[in-house]
Coordinates of C-alpha atoms in Angstrom, one line a residue:
X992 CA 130.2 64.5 60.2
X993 CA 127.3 62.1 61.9
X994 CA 127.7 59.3 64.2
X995 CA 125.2 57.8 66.7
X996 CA 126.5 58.1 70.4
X997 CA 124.5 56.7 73.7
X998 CA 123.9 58.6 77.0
X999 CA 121.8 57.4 80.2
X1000 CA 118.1 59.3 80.7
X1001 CA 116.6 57.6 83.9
X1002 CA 119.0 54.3 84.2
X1003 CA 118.0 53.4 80.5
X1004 CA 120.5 54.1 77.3
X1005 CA 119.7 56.4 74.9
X1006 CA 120.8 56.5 71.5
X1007 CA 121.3 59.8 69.8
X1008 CA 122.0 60.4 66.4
X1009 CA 124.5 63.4 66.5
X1010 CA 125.8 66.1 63.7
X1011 CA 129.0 68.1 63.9
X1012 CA 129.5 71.1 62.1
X1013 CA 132.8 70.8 60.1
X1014 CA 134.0 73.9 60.7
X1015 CA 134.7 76.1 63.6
X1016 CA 133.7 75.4 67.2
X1017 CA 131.0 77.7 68.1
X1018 CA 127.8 77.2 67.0
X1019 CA 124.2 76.9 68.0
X1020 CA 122.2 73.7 67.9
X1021 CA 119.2 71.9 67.4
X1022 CA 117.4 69.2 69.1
X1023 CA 115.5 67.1 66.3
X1024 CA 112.4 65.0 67.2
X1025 CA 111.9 62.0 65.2
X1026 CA 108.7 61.0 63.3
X1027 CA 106.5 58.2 63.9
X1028 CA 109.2 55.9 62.5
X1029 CA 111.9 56.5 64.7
X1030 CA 115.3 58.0 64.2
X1031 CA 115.2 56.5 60.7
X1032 CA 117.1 57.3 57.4
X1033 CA 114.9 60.6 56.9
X1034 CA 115.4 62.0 60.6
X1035 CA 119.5 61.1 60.0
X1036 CA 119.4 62.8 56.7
X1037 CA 118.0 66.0 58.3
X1038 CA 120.5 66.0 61.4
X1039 CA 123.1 65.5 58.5
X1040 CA 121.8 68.9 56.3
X1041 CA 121.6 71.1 59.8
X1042 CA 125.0 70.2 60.4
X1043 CA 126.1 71.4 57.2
X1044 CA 124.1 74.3 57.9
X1045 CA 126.4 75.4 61.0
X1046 CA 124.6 73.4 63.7
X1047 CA 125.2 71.0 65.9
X1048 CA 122.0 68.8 65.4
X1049 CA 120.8 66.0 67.9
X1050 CA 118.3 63.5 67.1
X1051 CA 117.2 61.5 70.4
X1052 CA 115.9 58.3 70.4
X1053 CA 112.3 58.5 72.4
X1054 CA 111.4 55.0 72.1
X1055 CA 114.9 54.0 74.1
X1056 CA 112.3 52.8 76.9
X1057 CA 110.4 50.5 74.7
X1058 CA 112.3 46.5 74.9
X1059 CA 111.7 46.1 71.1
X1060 CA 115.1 48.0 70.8
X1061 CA 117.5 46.0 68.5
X1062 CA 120.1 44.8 70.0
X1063 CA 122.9 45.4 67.1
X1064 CA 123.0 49.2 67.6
X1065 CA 121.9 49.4 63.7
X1066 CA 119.7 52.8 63.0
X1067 CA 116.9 50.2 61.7
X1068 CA 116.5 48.7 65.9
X1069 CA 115.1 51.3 68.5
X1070 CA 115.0 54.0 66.1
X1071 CA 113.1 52.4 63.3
X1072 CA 109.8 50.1 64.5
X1073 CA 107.9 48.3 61.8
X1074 CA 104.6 50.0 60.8
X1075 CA 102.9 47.5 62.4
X1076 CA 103.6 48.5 66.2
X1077 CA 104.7 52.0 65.4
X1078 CA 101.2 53.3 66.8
X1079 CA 101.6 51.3 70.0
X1080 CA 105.2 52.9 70.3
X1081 CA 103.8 56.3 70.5
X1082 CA 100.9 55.0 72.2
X1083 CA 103.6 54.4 75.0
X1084 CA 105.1 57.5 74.9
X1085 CA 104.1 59.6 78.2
X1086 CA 105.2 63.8 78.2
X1087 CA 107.1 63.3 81.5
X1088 CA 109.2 61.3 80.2
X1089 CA 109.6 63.0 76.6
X1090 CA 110.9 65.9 78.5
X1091 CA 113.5 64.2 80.6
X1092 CA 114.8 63.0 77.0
X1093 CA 115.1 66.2 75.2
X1094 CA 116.5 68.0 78.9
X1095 CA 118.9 65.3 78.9
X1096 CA 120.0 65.9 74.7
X1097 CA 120.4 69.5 76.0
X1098 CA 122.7 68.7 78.5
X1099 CA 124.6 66.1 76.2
X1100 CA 125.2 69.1 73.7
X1101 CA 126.5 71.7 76.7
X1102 CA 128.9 69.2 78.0
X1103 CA 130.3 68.4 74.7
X1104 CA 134.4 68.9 74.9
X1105 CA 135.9 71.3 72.7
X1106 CA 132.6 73.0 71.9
X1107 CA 130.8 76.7 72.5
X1108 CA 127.5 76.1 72.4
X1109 CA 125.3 79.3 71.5
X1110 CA 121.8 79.3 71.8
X1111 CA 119.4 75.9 71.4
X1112 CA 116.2 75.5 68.9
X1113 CA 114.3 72.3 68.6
X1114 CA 112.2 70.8 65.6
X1115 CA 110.0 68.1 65.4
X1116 CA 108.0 65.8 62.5
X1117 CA 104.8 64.8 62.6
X1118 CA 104.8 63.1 67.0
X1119 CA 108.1 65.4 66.5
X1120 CA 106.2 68.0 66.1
X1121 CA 103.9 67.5 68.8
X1122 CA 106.7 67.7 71.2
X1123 CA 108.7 70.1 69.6
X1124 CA 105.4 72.8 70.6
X1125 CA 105.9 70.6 73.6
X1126 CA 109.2 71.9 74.8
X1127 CA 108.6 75.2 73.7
X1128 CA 106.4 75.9 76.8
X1129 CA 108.4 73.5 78.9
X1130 CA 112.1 74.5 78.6
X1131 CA 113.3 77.8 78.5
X1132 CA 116.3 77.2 77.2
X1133 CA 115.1 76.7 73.8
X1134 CA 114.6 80.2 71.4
X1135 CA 113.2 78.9 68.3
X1136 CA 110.8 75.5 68.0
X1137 CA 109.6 74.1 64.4
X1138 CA 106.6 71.5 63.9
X1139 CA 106.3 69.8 60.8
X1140 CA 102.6 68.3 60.4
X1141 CA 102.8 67.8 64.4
X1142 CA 99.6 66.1 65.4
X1143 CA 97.8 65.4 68.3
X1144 CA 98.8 68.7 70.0
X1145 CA 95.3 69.3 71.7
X1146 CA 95.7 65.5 73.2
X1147 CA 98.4 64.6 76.3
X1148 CA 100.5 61.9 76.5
X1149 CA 99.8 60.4 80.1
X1150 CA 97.9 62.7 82.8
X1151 CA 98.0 65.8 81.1
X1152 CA 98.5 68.9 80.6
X1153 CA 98.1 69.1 77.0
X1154 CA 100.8 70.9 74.6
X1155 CA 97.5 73.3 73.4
X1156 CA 96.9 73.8 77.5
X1157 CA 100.4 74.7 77.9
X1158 CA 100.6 78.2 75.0
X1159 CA 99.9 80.5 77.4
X1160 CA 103.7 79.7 78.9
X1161 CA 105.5 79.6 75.3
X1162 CA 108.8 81.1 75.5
X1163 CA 110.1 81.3 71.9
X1164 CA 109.0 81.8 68.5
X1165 CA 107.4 78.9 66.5
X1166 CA 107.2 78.0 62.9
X1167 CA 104.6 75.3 61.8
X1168 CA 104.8 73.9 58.2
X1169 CA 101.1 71.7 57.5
X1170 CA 99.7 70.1 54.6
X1171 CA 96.3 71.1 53.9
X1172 CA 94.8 67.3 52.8
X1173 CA 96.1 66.3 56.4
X1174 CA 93.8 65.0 59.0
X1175 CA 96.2 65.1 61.7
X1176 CA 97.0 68.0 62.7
X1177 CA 93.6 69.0 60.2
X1178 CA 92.9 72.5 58.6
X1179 CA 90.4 72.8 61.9
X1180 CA 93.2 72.0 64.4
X1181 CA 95.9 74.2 62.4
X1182 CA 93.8 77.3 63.1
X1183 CA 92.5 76.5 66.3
X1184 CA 96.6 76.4 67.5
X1185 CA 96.8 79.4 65.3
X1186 CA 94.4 81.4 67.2
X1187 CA 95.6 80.2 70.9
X1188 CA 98.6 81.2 70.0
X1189 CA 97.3 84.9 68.5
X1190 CA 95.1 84.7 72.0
X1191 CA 98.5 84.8 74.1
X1192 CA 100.4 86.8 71.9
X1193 CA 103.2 84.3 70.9
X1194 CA 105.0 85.0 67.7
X1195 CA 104.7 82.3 65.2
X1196 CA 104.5 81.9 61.4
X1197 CA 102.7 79.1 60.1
X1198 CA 102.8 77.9 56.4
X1199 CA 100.4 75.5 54.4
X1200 CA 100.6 74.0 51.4
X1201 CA 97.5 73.0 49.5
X1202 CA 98.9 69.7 47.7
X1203 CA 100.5 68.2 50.4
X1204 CA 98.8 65.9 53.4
X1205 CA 101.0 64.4 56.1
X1206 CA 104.5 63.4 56.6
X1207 CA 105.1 65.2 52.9
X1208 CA 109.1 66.0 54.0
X1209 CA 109.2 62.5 53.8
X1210 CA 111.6 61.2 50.8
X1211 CA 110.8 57.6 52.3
X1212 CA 107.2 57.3 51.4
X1213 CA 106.4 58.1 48.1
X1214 CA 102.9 58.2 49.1
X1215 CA 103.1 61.3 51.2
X1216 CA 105.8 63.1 49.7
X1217 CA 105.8 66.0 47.6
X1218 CA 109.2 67.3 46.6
X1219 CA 108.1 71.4 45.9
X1220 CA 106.2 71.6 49.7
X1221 CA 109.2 69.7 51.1
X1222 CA 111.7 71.8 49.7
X1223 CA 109.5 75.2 50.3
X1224 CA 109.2 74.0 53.8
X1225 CA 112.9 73.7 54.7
X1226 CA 114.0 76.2 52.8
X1227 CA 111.9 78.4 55.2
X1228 CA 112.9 76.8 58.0
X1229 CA 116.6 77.6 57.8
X1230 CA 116.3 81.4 57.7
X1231 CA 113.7 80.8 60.6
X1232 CA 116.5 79.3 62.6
X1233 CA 119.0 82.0 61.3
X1234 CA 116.7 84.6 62.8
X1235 CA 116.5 83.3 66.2
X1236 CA 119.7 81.7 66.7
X1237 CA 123.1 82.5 67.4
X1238 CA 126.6 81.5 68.2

């Protein structure tokens, strides 16, 4: 079950796309960072497969600052920007406040009713992933952190510090899944964050495929998708997750 709920992060409303496991009422969960596009059809889709996967899956809406937001509450307003100003949406994004947004879809999961949450994880796609390496030097809480094709790692969002500057004070295991045609992150940049993170001594397993570019989890662009990485990829991430969280 998936519905989109709304909480307050600094006096603004925040949608969040939410995913209850069907059965039982302890489980662990997962914060999902969306893509470039928003909290669109693919980011709802993936909440909607953790959650039948056993975990409670949130998908917070970072652009809930941004006065584009439509104002029907459809998944296609605040969650889903046209291409056209989807790079000035990020552009606007600043880390501060990224992290007061995923803290805040932390404390939305512990204070649901009826609930035992176990232990929290955190994936991201393509800005996603970005923050998702993000929040795994910034929150303790968190145990296990995915990045899809996250770019721009080695750049800040506002004043700085970087997510690259920030490895030394990772706190959980990460996975990365990249496509090797990508330009953002790029072959280069994969093994440069590879080695920093060999250079502190933080466990992470990172997977490329050679056919595959950016966004290739994508099912919504048949440009960049490519159905074997995609399925490879998430079929990896799921035992990742099993490893390093429990109820």
């Amino acid at each position: 079950m998936a519905q989109w709920d709304q909480m307050a992060v600094d006096g603004s409303p925040m949608r969040l796309y939410v995913g209850m496991p069907s059965l039982g009422r302890a489980f662990p969960a997962v914060i999902v960072i969306h893509h470039g596009p928003g909290v669109d059809k693919f980011v709802e889709d993936r909440v909607e497969n953790l959650a039948q996967q056993g975990y409670l899956a949130i998908a917070p809406d970072l652009y809930h600052r941004q006065v584009s937001a439509a104002a029907d509450g459809s998944s296609a307003g605040a969650g889903a920007p046209e291409i056209g100003d989807m790079m000035t949406r990020i552009g606007r994004l600043r880390d501060p406040e990224v992290i007061a947004d995923v803290n805040a879809a932390v404390n939305y999961a512990r204070r649901l009713k009826d609930t035992q949450l176990g232990d929290v994880g955190i994936i991201g796609f393509c800005m996603g992933g970005r923050v998702a390496y993000l929040m795994a030097a910034s929150k303790p809480v968190f145990k296990a952190a995915a990045a899809f094709y996250g770019g721009n790692i080695m750049k800040a969002w506002g004043t700085g510090p970087t997510p690259f500057d920030l490895t030394p004070y990772i706190h959980c295991p990460i996975a990365g899944f990249f496509g090797a045609e990508d330009a953002n992150p790029s072959p280069a940049d994969v093994d440069r964050i590879s080695a920093q993170l060999d250079k502190y001594r933080k466990a992470h397993e990172f997977h490329r495929y050679p056919d595959a570019g950016h966004a290739f989890l994508n099912f919504l662009n048949p440009a960049t998708y490519r159905e074997g990485p995609a399925r490879d990829a998430w079929d990896k991430l799921i035992p990742f997750l099993q490893r390093n969280l429990q109820t």
